[in-house]
mmCIF file of C-alpha atoms in Angstrom:
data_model
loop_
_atom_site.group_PDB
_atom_site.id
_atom_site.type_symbol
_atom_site.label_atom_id
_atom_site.label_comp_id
_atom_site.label_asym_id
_atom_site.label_seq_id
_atom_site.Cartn_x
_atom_site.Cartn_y
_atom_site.Cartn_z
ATOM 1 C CA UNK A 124 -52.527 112.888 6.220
ATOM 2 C CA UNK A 125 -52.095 110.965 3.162
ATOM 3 C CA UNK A 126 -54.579 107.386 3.019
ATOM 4 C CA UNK A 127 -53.170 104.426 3.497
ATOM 5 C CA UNK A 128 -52.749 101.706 1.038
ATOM 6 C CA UNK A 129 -55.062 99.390 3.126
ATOM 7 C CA UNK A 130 -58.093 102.215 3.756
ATOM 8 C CA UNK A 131 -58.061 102.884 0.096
ATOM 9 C CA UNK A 132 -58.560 99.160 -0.346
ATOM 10 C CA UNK A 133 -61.681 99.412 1.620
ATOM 11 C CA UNK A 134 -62.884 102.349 0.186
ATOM 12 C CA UNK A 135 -63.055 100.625 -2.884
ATOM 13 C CA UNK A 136 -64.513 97.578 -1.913
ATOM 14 C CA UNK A 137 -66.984 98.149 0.488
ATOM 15 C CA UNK A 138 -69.113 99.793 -1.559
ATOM 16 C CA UNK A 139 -69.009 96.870 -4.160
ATOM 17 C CA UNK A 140 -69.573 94.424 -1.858
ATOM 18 C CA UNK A 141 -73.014 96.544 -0.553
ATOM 19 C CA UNK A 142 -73.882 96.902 -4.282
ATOM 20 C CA UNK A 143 -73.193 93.043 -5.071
ATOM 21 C CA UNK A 144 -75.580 92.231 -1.784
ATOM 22 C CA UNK A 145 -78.354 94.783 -2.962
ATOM 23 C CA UNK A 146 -78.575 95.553 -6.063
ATOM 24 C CA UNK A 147 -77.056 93.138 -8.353
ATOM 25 C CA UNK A 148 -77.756 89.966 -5.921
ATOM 26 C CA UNK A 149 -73.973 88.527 -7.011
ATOM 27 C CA UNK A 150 -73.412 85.617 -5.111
ATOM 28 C CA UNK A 151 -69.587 85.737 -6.965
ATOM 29 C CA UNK A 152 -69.378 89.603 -6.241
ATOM 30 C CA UNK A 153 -70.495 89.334 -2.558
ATOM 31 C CA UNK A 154 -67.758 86.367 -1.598
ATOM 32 C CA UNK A 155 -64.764 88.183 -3.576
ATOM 33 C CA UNK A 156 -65.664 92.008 -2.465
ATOM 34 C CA UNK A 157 -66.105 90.776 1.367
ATOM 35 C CA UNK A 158 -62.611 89.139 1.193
ATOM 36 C CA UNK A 159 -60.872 92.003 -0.484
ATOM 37 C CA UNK A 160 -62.323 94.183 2.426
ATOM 38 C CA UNK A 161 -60.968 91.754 4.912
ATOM 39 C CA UNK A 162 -57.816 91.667 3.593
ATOM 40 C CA UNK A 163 -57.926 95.425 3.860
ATOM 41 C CA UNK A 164 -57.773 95.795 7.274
ATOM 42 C CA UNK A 165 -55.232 93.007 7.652
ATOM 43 C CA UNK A 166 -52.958 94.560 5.038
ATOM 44 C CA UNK A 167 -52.653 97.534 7.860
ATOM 45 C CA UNK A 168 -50.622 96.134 10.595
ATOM 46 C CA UNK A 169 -48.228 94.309 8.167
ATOM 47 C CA UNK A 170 -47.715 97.147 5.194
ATOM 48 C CA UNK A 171 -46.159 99.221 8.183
ATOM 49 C CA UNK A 172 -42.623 100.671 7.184
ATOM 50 C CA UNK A 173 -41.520 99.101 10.914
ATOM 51 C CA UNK A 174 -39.791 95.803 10.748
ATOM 52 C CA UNK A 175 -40.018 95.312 14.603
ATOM 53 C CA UNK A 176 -43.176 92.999 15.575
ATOM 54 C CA UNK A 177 -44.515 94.341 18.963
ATOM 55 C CA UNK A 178 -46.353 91.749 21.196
ATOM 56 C CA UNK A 179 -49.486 94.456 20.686
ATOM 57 C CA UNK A 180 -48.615 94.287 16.770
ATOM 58 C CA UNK A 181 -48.489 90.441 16.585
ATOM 59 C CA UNK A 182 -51.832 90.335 18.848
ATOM 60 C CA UNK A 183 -53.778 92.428 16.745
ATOM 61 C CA UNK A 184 -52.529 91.053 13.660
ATOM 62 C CA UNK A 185 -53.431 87.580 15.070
ATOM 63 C CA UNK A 186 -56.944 88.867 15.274
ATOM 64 C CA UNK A 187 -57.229 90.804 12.047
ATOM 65 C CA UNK A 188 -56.335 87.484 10.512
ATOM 66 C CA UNK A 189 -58.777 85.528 12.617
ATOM 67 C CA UNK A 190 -61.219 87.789 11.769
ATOM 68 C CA UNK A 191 -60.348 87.416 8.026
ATOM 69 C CA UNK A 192 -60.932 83.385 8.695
ATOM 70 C CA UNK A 193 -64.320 84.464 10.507
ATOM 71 C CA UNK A 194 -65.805 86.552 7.301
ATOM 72 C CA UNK A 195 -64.442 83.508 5.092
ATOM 73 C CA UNK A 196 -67.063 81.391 7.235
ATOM 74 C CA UNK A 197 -69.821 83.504 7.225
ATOM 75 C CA UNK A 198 -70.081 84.134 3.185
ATOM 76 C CA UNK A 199 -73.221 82.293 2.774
ATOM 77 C CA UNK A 200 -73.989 79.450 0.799
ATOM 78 C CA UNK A 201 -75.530 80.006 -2.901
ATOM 79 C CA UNK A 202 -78.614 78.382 -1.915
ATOM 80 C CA UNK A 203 -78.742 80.709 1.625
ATOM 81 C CA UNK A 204 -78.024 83.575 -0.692
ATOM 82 C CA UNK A 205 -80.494 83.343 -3.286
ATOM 83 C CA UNK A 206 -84.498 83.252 -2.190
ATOM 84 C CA UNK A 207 -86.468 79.833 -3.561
ATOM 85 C CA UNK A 208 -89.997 80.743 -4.352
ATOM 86 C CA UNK A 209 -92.350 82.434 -1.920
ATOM 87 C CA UNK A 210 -94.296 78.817 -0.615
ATOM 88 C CA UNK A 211 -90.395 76.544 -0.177
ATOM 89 C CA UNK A 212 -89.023 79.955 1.362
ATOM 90 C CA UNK A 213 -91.850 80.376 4.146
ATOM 91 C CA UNK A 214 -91.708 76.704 4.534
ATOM 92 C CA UNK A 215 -87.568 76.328 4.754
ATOM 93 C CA UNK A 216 -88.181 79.962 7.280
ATOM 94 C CA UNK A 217 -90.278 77.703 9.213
ATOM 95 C CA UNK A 218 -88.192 74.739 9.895
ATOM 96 C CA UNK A 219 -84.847 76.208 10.268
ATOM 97 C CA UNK A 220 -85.592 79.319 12.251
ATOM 98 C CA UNK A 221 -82.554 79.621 14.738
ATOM 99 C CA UNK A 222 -80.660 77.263 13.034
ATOM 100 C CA UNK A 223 -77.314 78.078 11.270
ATOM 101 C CA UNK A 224 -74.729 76.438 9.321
ATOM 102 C CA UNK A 225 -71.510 74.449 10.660
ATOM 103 C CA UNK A 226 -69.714 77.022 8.664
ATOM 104 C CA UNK A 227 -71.748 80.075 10.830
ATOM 105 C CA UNK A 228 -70.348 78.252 13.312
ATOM 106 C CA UNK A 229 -67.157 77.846 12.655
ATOM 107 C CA UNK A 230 -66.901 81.817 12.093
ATOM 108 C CA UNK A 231 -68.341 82.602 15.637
ATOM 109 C CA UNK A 232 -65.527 80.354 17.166
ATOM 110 C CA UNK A 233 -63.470 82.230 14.767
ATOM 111 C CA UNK A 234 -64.450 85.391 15.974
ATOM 112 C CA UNK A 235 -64.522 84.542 19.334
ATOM 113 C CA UNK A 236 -60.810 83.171 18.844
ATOM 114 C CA UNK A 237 -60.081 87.041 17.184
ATOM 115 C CA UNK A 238 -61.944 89.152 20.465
ATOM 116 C CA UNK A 239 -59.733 86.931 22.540
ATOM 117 C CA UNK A 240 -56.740 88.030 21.070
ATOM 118 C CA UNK A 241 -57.444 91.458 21.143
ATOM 119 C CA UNK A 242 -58.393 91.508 24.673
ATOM 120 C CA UNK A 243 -55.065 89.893 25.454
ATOM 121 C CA UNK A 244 -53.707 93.189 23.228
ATOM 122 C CA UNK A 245 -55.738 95.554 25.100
ATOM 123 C CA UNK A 246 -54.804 94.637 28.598
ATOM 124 C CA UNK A 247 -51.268 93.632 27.607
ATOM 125 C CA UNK A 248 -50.436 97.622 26.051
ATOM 126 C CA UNK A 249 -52.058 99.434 29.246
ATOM 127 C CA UNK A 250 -50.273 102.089 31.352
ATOM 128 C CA UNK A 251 -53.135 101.596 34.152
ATOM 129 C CA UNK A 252 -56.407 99.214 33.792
ATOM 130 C CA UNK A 253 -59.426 100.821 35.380
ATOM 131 C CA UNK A 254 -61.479 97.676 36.969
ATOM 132 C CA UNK A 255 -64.315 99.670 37.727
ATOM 133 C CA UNK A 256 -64.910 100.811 34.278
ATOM 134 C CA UNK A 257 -64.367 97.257 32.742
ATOM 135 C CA UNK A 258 -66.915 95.722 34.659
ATOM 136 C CA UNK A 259 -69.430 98.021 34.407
ATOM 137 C CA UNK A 260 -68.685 97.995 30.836
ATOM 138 C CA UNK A 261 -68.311 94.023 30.438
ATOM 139 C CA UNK A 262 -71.802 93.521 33.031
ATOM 140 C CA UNK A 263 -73.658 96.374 31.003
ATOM 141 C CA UNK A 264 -72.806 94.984 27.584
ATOM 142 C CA UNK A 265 -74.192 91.249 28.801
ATOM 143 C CA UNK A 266 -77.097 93.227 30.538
ATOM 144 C CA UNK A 267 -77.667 94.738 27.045
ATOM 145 C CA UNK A 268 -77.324 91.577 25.099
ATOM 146 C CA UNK A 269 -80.021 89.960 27.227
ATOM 147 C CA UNK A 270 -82.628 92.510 26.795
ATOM 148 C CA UNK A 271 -82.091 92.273 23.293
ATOM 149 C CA UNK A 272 -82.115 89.093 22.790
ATOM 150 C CA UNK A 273 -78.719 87.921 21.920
ATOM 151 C CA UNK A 274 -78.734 85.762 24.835
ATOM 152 C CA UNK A 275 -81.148 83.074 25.320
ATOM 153 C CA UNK A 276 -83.698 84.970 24.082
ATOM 154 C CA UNK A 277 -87.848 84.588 25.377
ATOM 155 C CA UNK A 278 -90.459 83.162 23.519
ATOM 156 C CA UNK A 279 -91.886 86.533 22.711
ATOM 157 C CA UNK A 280 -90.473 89.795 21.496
ATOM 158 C CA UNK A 281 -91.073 92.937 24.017
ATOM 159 C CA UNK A 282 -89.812 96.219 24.966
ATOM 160 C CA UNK A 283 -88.914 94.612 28.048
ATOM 161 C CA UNK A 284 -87.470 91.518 26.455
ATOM 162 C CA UNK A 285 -86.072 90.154 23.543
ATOM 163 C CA UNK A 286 -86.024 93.622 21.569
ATOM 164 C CA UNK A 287 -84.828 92.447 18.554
ATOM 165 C CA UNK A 288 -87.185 89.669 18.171
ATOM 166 C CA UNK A 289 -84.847 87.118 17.325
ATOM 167 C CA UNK A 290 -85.140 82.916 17.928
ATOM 168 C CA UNK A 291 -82.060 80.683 18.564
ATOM 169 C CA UNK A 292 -82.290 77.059 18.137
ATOM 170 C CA UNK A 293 -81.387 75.775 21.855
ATOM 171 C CA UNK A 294 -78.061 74.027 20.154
ATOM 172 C CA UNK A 295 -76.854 77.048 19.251
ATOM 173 C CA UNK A 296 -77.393 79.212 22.328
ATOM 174 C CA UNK A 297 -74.476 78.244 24.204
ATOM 175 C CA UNK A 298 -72.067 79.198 21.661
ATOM 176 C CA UNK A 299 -73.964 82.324 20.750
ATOM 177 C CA UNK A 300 -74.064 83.299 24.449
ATOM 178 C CA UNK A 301 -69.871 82.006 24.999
ATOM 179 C CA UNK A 302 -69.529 84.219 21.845
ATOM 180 C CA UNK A 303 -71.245 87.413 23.474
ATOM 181 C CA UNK A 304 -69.295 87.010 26.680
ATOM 182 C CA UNK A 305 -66.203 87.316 24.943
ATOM 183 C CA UNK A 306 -66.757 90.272 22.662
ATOM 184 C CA UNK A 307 -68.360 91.872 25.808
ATOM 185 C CA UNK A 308 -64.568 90.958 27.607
ATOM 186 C CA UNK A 309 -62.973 92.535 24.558
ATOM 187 C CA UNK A 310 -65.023 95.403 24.667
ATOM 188 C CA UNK A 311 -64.720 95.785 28.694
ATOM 189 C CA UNK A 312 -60.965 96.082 27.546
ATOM 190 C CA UNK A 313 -60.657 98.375 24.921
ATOM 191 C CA UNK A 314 -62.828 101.395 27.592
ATOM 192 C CA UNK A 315 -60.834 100.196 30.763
ATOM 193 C CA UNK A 316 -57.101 100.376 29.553
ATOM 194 C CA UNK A 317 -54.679 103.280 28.944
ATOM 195 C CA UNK A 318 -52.364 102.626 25.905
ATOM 196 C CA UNK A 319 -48.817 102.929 26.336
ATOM 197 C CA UNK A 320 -48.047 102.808 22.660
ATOM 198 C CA UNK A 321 -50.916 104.098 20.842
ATOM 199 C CA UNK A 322 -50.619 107.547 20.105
ATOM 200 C CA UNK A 323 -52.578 110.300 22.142
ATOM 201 C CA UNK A 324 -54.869 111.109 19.442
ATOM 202 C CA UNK A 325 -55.543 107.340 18.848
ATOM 203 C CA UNK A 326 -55.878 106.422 22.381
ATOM 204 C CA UNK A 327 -59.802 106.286 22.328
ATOM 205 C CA UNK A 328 -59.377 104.317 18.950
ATOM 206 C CA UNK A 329 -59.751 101.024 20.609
ATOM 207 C CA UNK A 330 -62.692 101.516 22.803
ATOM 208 C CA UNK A 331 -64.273 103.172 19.567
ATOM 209 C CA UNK A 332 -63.502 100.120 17.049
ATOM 210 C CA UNK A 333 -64.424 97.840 20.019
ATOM 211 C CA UNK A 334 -68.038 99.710 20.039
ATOM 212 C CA UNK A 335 -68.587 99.888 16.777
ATOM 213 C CA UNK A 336 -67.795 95.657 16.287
ATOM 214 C CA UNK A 337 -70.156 95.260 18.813
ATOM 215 C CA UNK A 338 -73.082 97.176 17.089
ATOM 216 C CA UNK A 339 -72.320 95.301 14.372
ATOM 217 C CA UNK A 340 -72.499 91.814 15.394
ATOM 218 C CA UNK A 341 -76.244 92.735 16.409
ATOM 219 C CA UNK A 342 -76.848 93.550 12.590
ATOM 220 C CA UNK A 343 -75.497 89.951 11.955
ATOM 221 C CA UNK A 344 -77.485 88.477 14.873
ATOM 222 C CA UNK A 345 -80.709 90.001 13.457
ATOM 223 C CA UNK A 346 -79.483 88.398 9.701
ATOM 224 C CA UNK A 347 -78.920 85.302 11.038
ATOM 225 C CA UNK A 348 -81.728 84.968 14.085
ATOM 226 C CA UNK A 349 -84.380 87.469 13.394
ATOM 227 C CA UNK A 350 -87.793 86.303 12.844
ATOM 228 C CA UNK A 351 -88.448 88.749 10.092
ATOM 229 C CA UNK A 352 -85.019 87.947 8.249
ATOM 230 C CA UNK A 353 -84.320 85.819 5.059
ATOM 231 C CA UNK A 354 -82.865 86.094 1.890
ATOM 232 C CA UNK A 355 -83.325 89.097 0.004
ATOM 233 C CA UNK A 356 -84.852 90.831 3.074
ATOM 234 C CA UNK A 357 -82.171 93.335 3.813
ATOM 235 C CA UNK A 358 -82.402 97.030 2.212
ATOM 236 C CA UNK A 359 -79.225 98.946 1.694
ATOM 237 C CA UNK A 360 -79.137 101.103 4.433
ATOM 238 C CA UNK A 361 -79.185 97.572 6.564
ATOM 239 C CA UNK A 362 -76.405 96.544 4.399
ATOM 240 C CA UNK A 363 -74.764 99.773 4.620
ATOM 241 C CA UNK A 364 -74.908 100.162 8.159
ATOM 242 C CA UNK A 365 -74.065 96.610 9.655
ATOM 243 C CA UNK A 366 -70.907 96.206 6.977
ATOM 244 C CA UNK A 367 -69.704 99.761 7.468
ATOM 245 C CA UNK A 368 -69.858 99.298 10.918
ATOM 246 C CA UNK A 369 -68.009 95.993 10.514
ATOM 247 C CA UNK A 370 -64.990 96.970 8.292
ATOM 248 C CA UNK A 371 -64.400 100.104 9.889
ATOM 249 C CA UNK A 372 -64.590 98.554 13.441
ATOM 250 C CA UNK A 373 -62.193 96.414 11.953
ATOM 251 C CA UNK A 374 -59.451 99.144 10.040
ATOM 252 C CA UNK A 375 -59.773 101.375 13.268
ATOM 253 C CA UNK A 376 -58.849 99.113 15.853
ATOM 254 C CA UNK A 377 -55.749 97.978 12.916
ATOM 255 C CA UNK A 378 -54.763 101.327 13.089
ATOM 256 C CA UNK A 379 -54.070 101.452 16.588
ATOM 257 C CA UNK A 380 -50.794 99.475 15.692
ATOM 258 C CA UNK A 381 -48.025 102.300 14.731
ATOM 259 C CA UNK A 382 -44.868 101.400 13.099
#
C-alpha cells in the first residue's frame, strides 16, 4: 500500500520539528515544523479522490482543523521557549508554577472544541454503541486522570496520588478538568462504537488514535504543569514520545475517513 501524500508529510516533518525542539533550540523551526505536521493530518480527509462529504468526513475534518487551531495556540512564546539564566528561571518557576498563557488556553478550548466533534463522529458512524464499555471506559479514564494528577491535583505527589507530580493554579483547574472530561467522552466513544463505514481492518483505528491522544495530552500536562518542567528540560525521547504520540494519534484517527 502505497503512502499517502499527507503521511509522507509527517514523516518529514516530525522529525524536524523533534530536532528543532532538541537539538538546535529553533524557536522559528519548532513553530513552522509543528504546523506543517498539523497540516499533515488535515491534508488526509480532504486530498481523498471522493468528492462526496460524509457527515463522519465533515466531523472529523472539523476536528482535524480544530486541532490544527489548538497546536497554533500552544507554540510557545520566544521568551517560554528559550531558558533566562539559572537565578530569573528558578525565580519565574517559582511564581508562575500552574499558571499558563491565554493562548494555552485558548488551545485547550480548542481541543476540547476538536474531542467534541469527534465524539459526535464516533457515535454518529456506529452500527451498535456498547454503553457498558463506554462508561467503564469514560469513568476509568477520569479515575485515571485523578490519580495522576490531571485533575485537581493534591498538594503532594504520591503513588497513591498525584503521580505525575504536577501543580495547577486553582484558575486553571476547571478548564483543565472540563478539558479531561471531554477527551475522556471522546475516548469512551471511539472503544464503545461499531463503525459502519470504516473498513474492517480500520475498525479498531479509532479507539487506537483515541488512546494514543490521550497518552499524549499527559506528556503536555507534565510540560505545562509538572513541577520538574521548564524550558530546556525535555530530552528527546520526551520529545519523541509525547509528539509521536500526538501526530500519529492525530493521522490515524484521519485515516478512518475513506473516500
Amino acid at each position: 500500500m502505497p503512502v499517502s501524500i499527507s503521511a509522507s508529510l509527517l514523516l518529514t516533518s516530525l522529525p524536524l520539528l523533534v530536532f528543532s525542539e532538541w537539538q538546535s533550540r529553533s524557536h522559528r523551526g519548532t513553530a513552522i515544523f509543528k504546523m506543517l505536521s498539523s497540516i499533515a493530518f488535515l491534508s488526509s480527509p480532504l486530498l481523498l479522490s471522493s468528492t462526496e462529504w460524509s457527515d463522519y468526513r465533515r466531523l472529523i475534518t472539523l476536528g482535524l482543523g480544530f486541532s490544527l487551531l489548538g497546536d497554533f495556540f500552544l507554540i510557545p512564546s520566544r521568551r517560554e521557549f528559550y531558558p533566562l539564566d539559572s537565578k530569573a528561571t528558578a525565580r519565574d518557576k517559582s511564581e508562575e508554577l500552574g499558571k499558563v498563557s491565554i493562548s494555552f488556553q485558548l488551545g485547550i478550548v480548542a481541543f476540547a472544541v476538536a474531542h467534541i466533534a469527534y465524539t459526535w463522529a464516533f457515535l454518529q458512524d456506529s452500527r451498535e454503541t456498547y454503553w457498558t464499555v463506554f462508561a467503564a471506559t469514560f469513568v476509568g479514564t477520569l479515575g485515571a486522570g485523578k490519580w495522576l494528577g490531571v485533575i485537581y491535583p493534591g498538594a503532594h505527589s504520591s503513588l497513591k496520588s498525584n503521580a505525575l507530580d504536577l501543580h495547577i493554579s486553582p484558575d486553571m483547574r476547571p478548564l483543565v478538568a472540563f478539558y479531561a472530561v471531554i477527551i475522556a467522552t471522546m475516548f469512551a466513544a471511539a472503544t464503545s462504537t461499531s463503525p459502519s463505514t470504516v473498513p474492517l481492518d480500520w475498525s479498531r483505528s479509532r479507539a487506537l488514535g483515541a488512546a494514543m491522544f490521550v497518552v499524549s495530552d499527559l506528556f503536555v500536562a507534565k510540560n505545562a504543569f509538572g513541577r520538574s518542567s521548564g524550558p530546556n528540560s525535555r530530552g528527546v525521547l520526551e520529545i519523541s514520545m509525547g509528539y509521536g504520540l500526538y501526530f500519529w494519534a492525530q493521522m490515524v484517527i484521519a485515516g478512518t475517513v475513506v473516500a
